[in-house]
PDB file of C-alpha atoms and ligand atoms in Angstrom:
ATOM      1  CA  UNK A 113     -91.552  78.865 103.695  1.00 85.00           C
ATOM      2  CA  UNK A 114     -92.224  81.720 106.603  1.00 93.00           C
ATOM      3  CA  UNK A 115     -89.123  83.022 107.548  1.00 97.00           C
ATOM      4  CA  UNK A 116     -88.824  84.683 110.593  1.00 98.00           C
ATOM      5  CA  UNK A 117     -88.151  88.282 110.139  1.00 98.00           C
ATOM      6  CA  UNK A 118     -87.609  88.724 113.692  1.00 97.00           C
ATOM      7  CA  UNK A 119     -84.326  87.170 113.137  1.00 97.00           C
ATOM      8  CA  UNK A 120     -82.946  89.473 111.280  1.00 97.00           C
ATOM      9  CA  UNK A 121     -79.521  91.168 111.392  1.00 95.00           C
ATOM     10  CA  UNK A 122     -77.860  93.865 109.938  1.00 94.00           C
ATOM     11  CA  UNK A 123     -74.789  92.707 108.068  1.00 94.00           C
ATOM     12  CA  UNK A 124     -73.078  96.113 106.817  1.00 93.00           C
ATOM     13  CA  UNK A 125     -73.177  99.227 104.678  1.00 91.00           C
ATOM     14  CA  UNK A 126     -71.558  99.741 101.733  1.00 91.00           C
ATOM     15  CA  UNK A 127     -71.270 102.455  99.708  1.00 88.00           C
ATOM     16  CA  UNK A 128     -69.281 100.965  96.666  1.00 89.00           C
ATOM     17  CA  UNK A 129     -70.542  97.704  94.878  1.00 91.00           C
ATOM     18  CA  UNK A 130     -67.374  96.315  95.407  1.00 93.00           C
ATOM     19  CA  UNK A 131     -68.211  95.845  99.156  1.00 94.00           C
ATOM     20  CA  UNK A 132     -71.543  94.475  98.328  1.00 95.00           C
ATOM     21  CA  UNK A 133     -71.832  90.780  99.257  1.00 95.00           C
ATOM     22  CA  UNK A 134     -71.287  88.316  97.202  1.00 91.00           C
ATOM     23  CA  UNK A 135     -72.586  84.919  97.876  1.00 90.00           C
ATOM     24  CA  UNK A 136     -75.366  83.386  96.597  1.00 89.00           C
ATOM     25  CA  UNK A 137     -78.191  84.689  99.488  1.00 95.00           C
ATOM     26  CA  UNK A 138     -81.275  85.686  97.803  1.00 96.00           C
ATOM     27  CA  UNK A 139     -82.031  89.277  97.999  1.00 97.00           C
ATOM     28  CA  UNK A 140     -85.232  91.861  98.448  1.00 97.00           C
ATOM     29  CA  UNK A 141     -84.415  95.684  97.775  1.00 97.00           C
ATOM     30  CA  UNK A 142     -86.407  98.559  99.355  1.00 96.00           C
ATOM     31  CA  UNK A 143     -86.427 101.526  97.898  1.00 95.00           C
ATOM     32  CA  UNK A 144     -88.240 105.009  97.488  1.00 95.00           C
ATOM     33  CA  UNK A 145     -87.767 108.924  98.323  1.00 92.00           C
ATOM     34  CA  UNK A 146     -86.002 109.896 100.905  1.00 87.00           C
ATOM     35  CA  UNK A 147     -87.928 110.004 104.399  1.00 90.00           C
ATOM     36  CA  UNK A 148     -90.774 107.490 102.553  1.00 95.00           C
ATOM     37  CA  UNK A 149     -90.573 105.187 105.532  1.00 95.00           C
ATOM     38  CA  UNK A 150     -88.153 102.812 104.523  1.00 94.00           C
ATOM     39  CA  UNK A 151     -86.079 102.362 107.362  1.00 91.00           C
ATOM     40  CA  UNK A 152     -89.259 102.437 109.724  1.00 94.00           C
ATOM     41  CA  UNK A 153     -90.643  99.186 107.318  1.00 96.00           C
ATOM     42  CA  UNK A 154     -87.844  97.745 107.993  1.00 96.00           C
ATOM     43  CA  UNK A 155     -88.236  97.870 111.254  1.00 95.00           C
ATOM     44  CA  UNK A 156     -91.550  96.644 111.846  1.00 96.00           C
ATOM     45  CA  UNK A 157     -91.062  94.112 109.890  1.00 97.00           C
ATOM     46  CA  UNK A 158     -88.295  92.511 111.860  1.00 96.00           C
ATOM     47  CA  UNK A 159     -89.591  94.147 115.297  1.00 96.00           C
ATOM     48  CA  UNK A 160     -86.215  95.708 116.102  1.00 93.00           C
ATOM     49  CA  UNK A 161     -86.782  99.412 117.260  1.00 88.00           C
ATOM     50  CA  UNK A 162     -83.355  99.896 115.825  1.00 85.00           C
ATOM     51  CA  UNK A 163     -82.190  97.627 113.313  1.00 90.00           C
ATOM     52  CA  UNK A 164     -82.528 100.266 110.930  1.00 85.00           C
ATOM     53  CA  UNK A 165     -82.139 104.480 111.238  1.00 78.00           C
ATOM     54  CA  UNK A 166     -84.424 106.213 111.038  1.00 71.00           C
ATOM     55  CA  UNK A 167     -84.593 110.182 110.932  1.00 65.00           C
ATOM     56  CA  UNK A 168     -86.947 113.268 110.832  1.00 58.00           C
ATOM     57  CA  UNK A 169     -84.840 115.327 108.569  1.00 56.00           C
ATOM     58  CA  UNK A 170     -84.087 113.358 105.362  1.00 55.00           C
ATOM     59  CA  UNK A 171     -79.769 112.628 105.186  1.00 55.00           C
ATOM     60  CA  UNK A 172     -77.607 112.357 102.449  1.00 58.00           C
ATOM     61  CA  UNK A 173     -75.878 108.912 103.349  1.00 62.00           C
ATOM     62  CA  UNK A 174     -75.239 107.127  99.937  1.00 80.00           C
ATOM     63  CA  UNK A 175     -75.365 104.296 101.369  1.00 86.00           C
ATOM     64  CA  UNK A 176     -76.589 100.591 100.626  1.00 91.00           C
ATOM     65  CA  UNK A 177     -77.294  98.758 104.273  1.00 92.00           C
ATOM     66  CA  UNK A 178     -77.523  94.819 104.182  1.00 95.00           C
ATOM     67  CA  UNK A 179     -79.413  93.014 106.176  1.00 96.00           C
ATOM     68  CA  UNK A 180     -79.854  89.436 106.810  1.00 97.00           C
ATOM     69  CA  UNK A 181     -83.042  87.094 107.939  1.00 98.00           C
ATOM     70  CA  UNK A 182     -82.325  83.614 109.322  1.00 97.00           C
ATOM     71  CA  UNK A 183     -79.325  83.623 107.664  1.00 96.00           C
ATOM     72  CA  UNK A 184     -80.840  82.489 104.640  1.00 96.00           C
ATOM     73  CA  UNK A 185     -82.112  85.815 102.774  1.00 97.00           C
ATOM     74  CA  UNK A 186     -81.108  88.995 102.180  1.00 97.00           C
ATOM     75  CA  UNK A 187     -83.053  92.435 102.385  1.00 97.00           C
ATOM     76  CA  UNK A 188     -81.215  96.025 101.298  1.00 96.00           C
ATOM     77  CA  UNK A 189     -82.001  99.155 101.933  1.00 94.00           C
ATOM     78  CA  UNK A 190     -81.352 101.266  99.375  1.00 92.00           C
ATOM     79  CA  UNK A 191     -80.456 104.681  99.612  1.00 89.00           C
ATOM     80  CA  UNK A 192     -83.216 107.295  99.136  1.00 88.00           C
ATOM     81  CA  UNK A 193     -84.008 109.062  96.274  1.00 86.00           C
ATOM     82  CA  UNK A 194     -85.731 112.913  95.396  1.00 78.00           C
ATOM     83  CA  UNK A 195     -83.680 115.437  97.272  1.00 72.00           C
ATOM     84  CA  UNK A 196     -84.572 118.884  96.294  1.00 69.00           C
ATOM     85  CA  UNK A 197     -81.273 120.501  95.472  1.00 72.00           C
ATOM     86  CA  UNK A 198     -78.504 117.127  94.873  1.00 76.00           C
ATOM     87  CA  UNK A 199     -75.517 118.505  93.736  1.00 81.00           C
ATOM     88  CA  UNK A 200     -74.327 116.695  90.391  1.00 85.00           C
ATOM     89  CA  UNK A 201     -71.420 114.623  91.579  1.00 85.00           C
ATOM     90  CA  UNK A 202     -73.917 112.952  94.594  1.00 82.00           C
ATOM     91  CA  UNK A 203     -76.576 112.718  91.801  1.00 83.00           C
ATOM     92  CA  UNK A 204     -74.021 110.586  89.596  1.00 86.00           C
ATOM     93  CA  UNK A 205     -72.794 108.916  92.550  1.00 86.00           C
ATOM     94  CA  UNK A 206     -76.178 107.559  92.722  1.00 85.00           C
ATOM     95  CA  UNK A 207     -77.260 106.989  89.719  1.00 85.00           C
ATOM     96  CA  UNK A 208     -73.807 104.827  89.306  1.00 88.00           C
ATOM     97  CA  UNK A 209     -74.597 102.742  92.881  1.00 88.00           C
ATOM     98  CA  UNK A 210     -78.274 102.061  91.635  1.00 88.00           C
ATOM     99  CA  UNK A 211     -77.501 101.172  88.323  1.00 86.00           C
ATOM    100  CA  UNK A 212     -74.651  98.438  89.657  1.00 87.00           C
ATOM    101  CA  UNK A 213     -77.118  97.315  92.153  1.00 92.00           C
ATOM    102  CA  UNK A 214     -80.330  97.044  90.458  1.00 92.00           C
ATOM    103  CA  UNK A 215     -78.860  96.027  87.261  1.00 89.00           C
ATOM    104  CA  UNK A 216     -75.493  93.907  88.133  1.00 89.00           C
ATOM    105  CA  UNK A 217     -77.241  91.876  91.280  1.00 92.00           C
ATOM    106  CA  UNK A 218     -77.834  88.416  90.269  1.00 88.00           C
ATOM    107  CA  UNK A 219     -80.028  87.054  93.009  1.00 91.00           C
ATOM    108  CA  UNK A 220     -82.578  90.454  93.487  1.00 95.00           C
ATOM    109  CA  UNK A 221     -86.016  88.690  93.468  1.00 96.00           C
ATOM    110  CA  UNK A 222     -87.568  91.905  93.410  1.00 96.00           C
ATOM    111  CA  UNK A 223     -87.908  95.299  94.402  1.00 96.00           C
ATOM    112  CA  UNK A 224     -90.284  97.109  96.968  1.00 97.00           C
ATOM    113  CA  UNK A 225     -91.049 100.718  95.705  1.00 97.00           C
ATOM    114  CA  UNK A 226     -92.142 103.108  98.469  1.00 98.00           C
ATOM    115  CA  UNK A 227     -94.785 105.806  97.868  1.00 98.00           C
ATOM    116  CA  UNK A 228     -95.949 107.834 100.454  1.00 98.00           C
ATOM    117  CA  UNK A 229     -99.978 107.329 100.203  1.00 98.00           C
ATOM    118  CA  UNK A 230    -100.778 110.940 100.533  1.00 98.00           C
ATOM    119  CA  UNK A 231     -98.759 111.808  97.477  1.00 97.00           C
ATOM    120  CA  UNK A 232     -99.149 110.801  93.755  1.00 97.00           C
ATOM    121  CA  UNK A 233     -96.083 109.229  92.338  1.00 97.00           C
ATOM    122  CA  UNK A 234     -93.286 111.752  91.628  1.00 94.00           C
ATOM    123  CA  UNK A 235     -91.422 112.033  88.416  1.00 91.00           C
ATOM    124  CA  UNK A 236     -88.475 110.035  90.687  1.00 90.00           C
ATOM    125  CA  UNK A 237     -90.609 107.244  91.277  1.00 95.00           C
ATOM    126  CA  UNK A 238     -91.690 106.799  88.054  1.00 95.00           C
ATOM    127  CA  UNK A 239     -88.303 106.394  86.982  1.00 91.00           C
ATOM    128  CA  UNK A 240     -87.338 103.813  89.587  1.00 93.00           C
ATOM    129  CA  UNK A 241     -90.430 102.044  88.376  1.00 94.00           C
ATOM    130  CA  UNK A 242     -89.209 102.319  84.927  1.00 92.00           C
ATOM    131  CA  UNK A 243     -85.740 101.236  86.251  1.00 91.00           C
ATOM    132  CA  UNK A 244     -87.113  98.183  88.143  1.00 93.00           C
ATOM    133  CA  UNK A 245     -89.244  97.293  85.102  1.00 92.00           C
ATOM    134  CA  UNK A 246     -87.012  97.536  82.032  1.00 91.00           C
ATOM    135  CA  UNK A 247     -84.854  95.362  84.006  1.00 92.00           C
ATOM    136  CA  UNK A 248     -87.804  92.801  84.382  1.00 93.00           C
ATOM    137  CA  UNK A 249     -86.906  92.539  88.269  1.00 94.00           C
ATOM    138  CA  UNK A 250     -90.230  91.753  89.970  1.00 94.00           C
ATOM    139  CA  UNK A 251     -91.766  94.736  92.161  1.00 94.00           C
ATOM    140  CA  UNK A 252     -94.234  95.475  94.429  1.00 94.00           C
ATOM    141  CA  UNK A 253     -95.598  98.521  95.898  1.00 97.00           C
ATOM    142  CA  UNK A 254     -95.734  99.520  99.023  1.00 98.00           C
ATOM    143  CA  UNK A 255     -98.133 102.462 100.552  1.00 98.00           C
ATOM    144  CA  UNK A 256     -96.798 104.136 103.616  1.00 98.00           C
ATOM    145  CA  UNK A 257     -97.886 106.189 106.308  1.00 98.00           C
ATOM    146  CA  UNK A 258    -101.559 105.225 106.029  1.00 98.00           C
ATOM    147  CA  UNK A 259    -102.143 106.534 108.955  1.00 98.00           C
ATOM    148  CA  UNK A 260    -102.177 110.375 108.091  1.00 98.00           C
ATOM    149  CA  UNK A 261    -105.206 109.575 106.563  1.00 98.00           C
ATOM    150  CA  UNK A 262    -109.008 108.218 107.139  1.00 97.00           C
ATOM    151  CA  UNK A 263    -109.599 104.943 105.809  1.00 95.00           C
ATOM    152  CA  UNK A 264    -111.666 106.489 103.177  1.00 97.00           C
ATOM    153  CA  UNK A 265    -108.915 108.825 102.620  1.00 98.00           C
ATOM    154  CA  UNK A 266    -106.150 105.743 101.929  1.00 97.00           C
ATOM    155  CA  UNK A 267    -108.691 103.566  99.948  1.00 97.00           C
ATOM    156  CA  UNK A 268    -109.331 106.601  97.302  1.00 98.00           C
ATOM    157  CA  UNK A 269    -105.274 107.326  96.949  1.00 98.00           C
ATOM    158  CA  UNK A 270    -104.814 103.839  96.657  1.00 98.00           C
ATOM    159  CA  UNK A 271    -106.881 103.421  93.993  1.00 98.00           C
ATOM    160  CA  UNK A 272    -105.633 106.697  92.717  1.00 98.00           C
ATOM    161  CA  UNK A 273    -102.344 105.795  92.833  1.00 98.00           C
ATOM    162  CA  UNK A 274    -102.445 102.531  91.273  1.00 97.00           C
ATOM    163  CA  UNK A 275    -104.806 103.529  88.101  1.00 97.00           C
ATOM    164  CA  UNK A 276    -101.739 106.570  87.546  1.00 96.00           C
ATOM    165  CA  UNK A 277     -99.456 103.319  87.626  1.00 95.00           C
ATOM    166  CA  UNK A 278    -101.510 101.470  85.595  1.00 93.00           C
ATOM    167  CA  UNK A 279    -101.200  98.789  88.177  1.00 92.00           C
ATOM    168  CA  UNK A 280    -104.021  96.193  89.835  1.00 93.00           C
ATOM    169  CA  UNK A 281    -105.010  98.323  93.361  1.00 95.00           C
ATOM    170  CA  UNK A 282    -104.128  94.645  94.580  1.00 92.00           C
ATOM    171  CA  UNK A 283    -100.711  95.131  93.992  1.00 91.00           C
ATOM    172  CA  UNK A 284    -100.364  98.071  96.249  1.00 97.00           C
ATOM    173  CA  UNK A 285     -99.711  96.971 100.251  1.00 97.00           C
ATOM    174  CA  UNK A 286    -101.240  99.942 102.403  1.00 98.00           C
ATOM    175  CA  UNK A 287     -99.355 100.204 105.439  1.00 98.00           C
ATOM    176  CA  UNK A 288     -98.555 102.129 108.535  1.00 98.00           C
ATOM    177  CA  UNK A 289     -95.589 101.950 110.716  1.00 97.00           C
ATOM    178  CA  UNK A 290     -98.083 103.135 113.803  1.00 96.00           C
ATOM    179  CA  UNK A 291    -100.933 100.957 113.532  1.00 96.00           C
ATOM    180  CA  UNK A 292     -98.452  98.447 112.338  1.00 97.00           C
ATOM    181  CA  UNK A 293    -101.078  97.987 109.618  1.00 97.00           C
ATOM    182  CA  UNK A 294    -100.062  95.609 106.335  1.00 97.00           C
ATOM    183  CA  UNK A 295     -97.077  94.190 108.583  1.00 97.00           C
ATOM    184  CA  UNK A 296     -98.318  90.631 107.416  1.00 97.00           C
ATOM    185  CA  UNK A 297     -99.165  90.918 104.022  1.00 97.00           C
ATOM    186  CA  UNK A 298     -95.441  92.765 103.523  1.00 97.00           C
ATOM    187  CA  UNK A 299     -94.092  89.955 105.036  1.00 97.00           C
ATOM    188  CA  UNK A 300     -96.284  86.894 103.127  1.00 97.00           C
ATOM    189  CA  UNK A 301     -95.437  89.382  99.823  1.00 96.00           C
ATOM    190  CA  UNK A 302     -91.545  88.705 100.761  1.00 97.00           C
ATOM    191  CA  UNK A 303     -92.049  84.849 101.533  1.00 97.00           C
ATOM    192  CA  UNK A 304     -93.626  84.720  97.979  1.00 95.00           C
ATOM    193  CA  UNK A 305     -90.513  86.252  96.355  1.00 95.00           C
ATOM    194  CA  UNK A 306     -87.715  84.064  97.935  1.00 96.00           C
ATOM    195  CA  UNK A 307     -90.349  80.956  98.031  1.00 93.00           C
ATOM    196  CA  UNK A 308     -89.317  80.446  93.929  1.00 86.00           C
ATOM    197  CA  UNK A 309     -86.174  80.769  94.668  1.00 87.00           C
ATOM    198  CA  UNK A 310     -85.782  78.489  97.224  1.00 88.00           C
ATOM    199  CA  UNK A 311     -87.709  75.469  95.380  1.00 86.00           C
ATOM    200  CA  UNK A 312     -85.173  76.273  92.816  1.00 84.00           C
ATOM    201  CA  UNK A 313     -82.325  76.025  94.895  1.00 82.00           C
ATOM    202  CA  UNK A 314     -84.346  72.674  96.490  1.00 85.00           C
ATOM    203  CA  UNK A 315     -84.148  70.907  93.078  1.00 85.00           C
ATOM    204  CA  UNK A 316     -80.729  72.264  92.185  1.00 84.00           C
ATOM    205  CA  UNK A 317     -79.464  70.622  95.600  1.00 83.00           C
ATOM    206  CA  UNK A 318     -81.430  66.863  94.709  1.00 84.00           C
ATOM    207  CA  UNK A 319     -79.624  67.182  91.097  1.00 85.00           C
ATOM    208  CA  UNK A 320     -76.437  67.742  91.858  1.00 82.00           C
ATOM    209  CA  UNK A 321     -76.412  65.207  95.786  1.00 76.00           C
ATOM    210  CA  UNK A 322     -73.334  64.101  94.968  1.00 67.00           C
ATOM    211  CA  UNK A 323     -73.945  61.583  98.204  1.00 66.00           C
ATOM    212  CA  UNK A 324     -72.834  57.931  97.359  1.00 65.00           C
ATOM    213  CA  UNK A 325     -75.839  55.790  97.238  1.00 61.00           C
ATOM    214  CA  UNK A 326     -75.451  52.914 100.015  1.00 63.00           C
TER     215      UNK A 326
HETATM  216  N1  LIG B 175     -97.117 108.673 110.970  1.00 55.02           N
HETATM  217  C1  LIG B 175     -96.205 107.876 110.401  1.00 55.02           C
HETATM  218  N2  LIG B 175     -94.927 108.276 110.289  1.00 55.02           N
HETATM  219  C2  LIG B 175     -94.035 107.457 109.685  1.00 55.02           C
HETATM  220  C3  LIG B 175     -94.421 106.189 109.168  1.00 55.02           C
HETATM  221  N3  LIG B 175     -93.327 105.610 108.615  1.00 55.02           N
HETATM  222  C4  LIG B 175     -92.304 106.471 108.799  1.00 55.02           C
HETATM  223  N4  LIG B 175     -92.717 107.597 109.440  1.00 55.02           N
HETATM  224  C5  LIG B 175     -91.896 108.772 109.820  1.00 55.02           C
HETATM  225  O1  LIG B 175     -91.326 109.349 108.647  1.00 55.02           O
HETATM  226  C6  LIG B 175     -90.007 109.804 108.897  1.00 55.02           C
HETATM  227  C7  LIG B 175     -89.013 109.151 107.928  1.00 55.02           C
HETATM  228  O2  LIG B 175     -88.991 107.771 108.156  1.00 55.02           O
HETATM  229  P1  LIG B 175     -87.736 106.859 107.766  1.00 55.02           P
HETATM  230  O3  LIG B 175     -88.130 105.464 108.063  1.00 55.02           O
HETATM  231  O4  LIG B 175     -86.492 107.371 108.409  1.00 55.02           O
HETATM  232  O5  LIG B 175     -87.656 107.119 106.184  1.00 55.02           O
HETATM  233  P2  LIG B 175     -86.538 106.688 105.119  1.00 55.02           P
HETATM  234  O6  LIG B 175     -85.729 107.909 104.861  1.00 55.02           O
HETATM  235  O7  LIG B 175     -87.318 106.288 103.914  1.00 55.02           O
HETATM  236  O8  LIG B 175     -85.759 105.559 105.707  1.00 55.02           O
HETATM  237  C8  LIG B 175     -89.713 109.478 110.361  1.00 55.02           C
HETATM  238  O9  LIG B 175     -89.962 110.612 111.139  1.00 55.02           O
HETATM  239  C9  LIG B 175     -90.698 108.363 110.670  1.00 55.02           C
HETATM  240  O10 LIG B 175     -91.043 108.306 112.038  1.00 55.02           O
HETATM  241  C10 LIG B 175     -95.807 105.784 109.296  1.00 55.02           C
HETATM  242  O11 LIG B 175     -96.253 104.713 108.865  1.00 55.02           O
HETATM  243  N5  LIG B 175     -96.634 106.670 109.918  1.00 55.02           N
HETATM  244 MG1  LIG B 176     -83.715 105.284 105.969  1.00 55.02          MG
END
């Protein structure tokens, strides 16, 4: 199923999984380094200008924003990671909201891991990826900010990128917030995560039709 990411709403911030949601929505996360594009994805994605902030200078919000699409699935913005100088208490403060989110959430379908495409993954965002994978939560990465470089420029560093991550170039989504490049294949790479769990739920919901039969 397509969903509609135009329809897509933001249903609050939380900065304490005890004020996380909790019913049974499917969920998407987003993550990456602060100022990696996230909230701007998130944005072009649903075509709201505004649905998410975004900002020139990276902040320090610890916060994890909900957001819902057709009231049927969930995406979340996590907060960013790879400040320069984090004082220890906000470093364990994250860790601890990460960790409950990442490893406590029981309908995550997967995880999209931001790298900026001029960069080569940090020592950060190999540890999210280690995060992500020891907890066998499907990921996929996306490329951002494409546009800061030729085309030649963002084929090499995507192929540069995925042989340091030991990944199929495949699996890495080039995009750019501009150009509005990769906007589809983000959004057919979503539809393929909550499409499983939706059949799922579809054959959960014929089992247990509790209906009386005429
Ligand atoms: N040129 C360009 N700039 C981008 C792109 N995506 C984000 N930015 C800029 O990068 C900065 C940080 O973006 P933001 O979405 O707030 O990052 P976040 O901290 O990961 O949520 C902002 O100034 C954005 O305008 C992109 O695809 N191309
Ligand atoms: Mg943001």
């Amino acid at each position: 199923m397509a969903l509609n990411y135009r329809k897509t709403n933001f249903v609050l911030s939380a900065a304490d999984a005890r004020q996380f949601p909790n019913d049974a929505l499917p969920e998407v996360a987003f993550v990456g380094r602060s100022n990696v594009g996230k909230s701007s994805l998130l944005n072009m994605l649903t075509e709201q200008k505004n649905l998410a902030k975004t900002s020139k200078t990276p902040g320090r919000t610890q916060l994890v924003n909900f957001f819902v699409t057709e009231g049927k699935a969930r995406l979340v913005d996590l907060p960013g990671y790879g400040f320069a100088d984090v004082p220890e208490k906000i470093q364990r403060q994250w860790n601890t909201l990460m960790y409950n989110y990442l490893v406590k959430r029981e309908h995550l379908l997967g995880v999209l891991i931001l790298l900026d495409i001029r960069r080569m993954p940090s020592e950060h965002d190999l540890a999210m990826i280690n995060m992500v994978n020891e907890n066998k939560i499907p990921f996929l990465i996306v490329l951002t900010k494409s546009d800061k470089l030729s085309r030649n420029e963002a084929f090499n560093q995507q192929h540069r990128i995925a042989k340091t991550l030991d990944v199929s170039p495949s699996r890495l989504l080039v995009t750019s917030t501009l150009s509005k490049l990769g906007v589809t294949a983000v959004r057919e790479s979503l539809d393929a995560l909550f499409d499983d769990f939706f059949a799922v739920q579809a054959q959960i919901d014929i089992a247990t039709d509790t209906s009386p039969t005429p």
